[in-house]
Amino acid sequence: MRTVLSVLGRRLASRWWVIGVPYAWLLFFFLVPFLIVIKISLSGVAIAIPPYVPTIDLAQGWASIRDAISQFSFDNYVWLTEGWASIRDAISQFSFDNYVWLTEDDLYWKSYLSSVIIAGVSTIITLAIGYPLAYGMARAKPEWRPTLVMLVILPFWTSFLIRVYAWIGILKNEGLLNQLLLWLGVINEPLIILNTNWAVYIGIVYSYLPFMVLPLYATLEKLDLSLLEAAEDLGCPPWKAFWKITLPLSLPGVLAGCFLVFIPAVGEFVIPDILGGSDTLMIGKTLWVEFFRNRDWPVSSAVAVILLLILVIPIVLFQNQQQKMQERDK
Amino acid sequence: MDWRIGPVEYPGPNVSPGRNEPLRWLITFSSHFDRGGDLAKKPIGPIRRTFAPWEDPEKRPFIEFRNVTKRFGSFTAVDNLSQTIYEREFFALLGGSGCGKTTLMRMLAGFEQPTEGEIFLDGQNLAGVPPYRRPVNMMFQSYALFPHMSVEANIAFGLKQDGFPKADIADRVKEMLRLVKLEPFGKRKPHQLSGGQRQRVALARSLAKRPKVLLLDEPLAALDKKLREETQFELMDLQMDLGMTFLIVTHDQEEAMTVADRIAVMDAGRIIQVATPSEIYESPNSRYVADFIGDINLIESKVVAKNGETTRLRATELDIEFDVAQTTDADIGDAVAFGIRPEKITVTMDKPDADFSVHAEIWDIGYLGDVSTLHCRTEDGHNLRAGIANVTRLVERPLTWDDKIWMTWRKDAGVILRH
Ligand SMILES: Nc1ncnc2c1ncn2[C@@H]1O[C@H](COP(=O)(O)OP(=O)(O)OP(=O)(O)O)[C@@H](O)[C@H]1O
Ligand SMILES: [Mg+2]
């Protein structure tokens, strides 16, 4: 009996290690920093180092934490929502003056919206390019596939920053793309791409394509080809079988790829900063400006918290939905 | 060589009827096979139905493989194979693993192109016709059920492609579910079914469109014996009712014998013999077929004399000489094999009053319920198997281990095999 218990104990201990380590990792490197961000977002601005009050002096223990909590203010979040008040205003007045005023003032929600739109459109473009690519890879001869996967991962071997900078050389007025198009006679004068949203789209699609291709490839490669044969055998031509069999069965890959592209793209800072123009509005850039230019840590922390909620809530809802569907299947 | 034998009269109580033929067909015995009015000829085994278009030279084949070869790289999976199959025929392919059965079916379904040769269906050369335009449905060996669709949607898939009206589809799906006894499972997804249930869904899906030709690649392998037998009879009924042509691959000889009009035995991409189940069982044309179908004793022999309808053999390893009621192309002195099925050997405790007999000792008994197989060893160490039918529950003088017994057989009980 004792031996049984000790074996069980060891089992449990080893099981704890397996899940305990990643949980500890998450706790220390995600949850704790996130709590700090939340704390800062609930603080006030101050000309100090760090530039907010109150600060928690751990040396004083609980007293200081209680003290800090009693001083928390939600002003920073109210500040972020002022845009909504003006929307309500605008709706109540229905005058275009308000719209003009909105664009001048309501930086935050405009940044969120614009980020989501840019990220969304980029995700769709990435999917449109990535799906055929992944499909081609999955249907290539088996001996070629590892090479093709390597080619997809290859860009990661150089710094992301350098690759984005390289696009300047391609997209600028006298850059490679314009030279090529001029030489081909497609255009008569250089296209202005750099420092516009076009360049941001190109940059995001380029940078995030591997994150779309790899999960898609993984699902498409697993697809049992005899299913397509069975469909054809039952009178379904190949192009129709794609819509009825291949696509539905690759949906998990499509979703994974879209999440992997959309989520980081929403918060993207480097690409809009380097390739975008002064009118390119993205939340990552706004956050950066708030943090480093205005040194307003509380507001930028609030921006970050809201950004996280914008991303997490739909994903959680979606997963719930998925789970319900799966349970209903059973 | 037009010579037949069969298990019509049993030489003694110790010989069981062919295990592979259900007795109920014995009643359907007809004089159909006694062609030419030769009363001396006996039919081979029981006859399932009077259906033999392959004997009618006027009849046009429905499916024809003409010199078909299929190579994968340097490997030849199907080797210059020619075969005709007739409309409404139930044709079974038997053969060892990897002998090319699935490849042959896939060429007919259109998933593989023959490297050489042509395939005709109803007179039309199938070269260049894509699978979705062929009036052929295949049940895949791996089932290939659509995992994201319910059982019903799987079965309805083919009907939808043909633009059947919705109500008809629903009716047909119901009918198919009833046929494969899966009515309560229509709403489930394939991953929620057992292996045998999945197999039945695959069967239902391939049957739903009632194709002119149905290709069944080991359709019942995952079913238990009872369900398998029931489904076999359902398949046979369906095939009769709907007039479909079935091509079935199976590893189960009993199944092939039960359902098929003709059986083709394949080896290494070639067809070795095509014949009705009873012909293939009672007169195999080669050692390979004899050994592959059922259990058989192969006795190495030499031809010692040929007198008209009978041939006299001398077993080279047993000390006996015996007559066989069969003519042979082999010359006197040639080495041949004499094949005799265990159930056609008569076993007695006392020396029988026969031209010849083999003395042996029982060293193992395989009890199968309906029959027992006696593994016997002769004095000079050769093994012979004999089958006895367990006709009574209690036996007066039971045969048991180490008993000395005598074996003999009638002269029409075995076959001479040259190859
Ligand atoms: N796509 C392929 N490429 C290479 N070789 C193949 C291919 N398909 C089949 N073969 C080979 O052809 C031979 C015949 O295969 P096939 O699937 O027809 O066998 P089978 O008779 O159906 O066997 P089983 O009874 O095990 O299903 C096998 O040796 C197999 O390895
Ligand atoms: Mg096979």
CSV table of C-alpha atoms and ligand atoms in Angstrom, one decimal, chain B residues 101-102 141 217-218 249, ligand 2:
chain,number,residue,atom,x,y,z
B,101,LYS,CA,-6.1,-6.3,-56.8
B,102,THR,CA,-6.6,-2.8,-55.6
B,141,GLN,CA,-10.3,-0.2,-48.7
B,217,ASP,CA,-12.4,-3.4,-51.9
B,218,GLU,CA,-12.6,-5.8,-49.0
B,249,VAL,CA,-11.9,-8.0,-53.5
C,2,MG,MG,-5.8,-3.8,-51.7
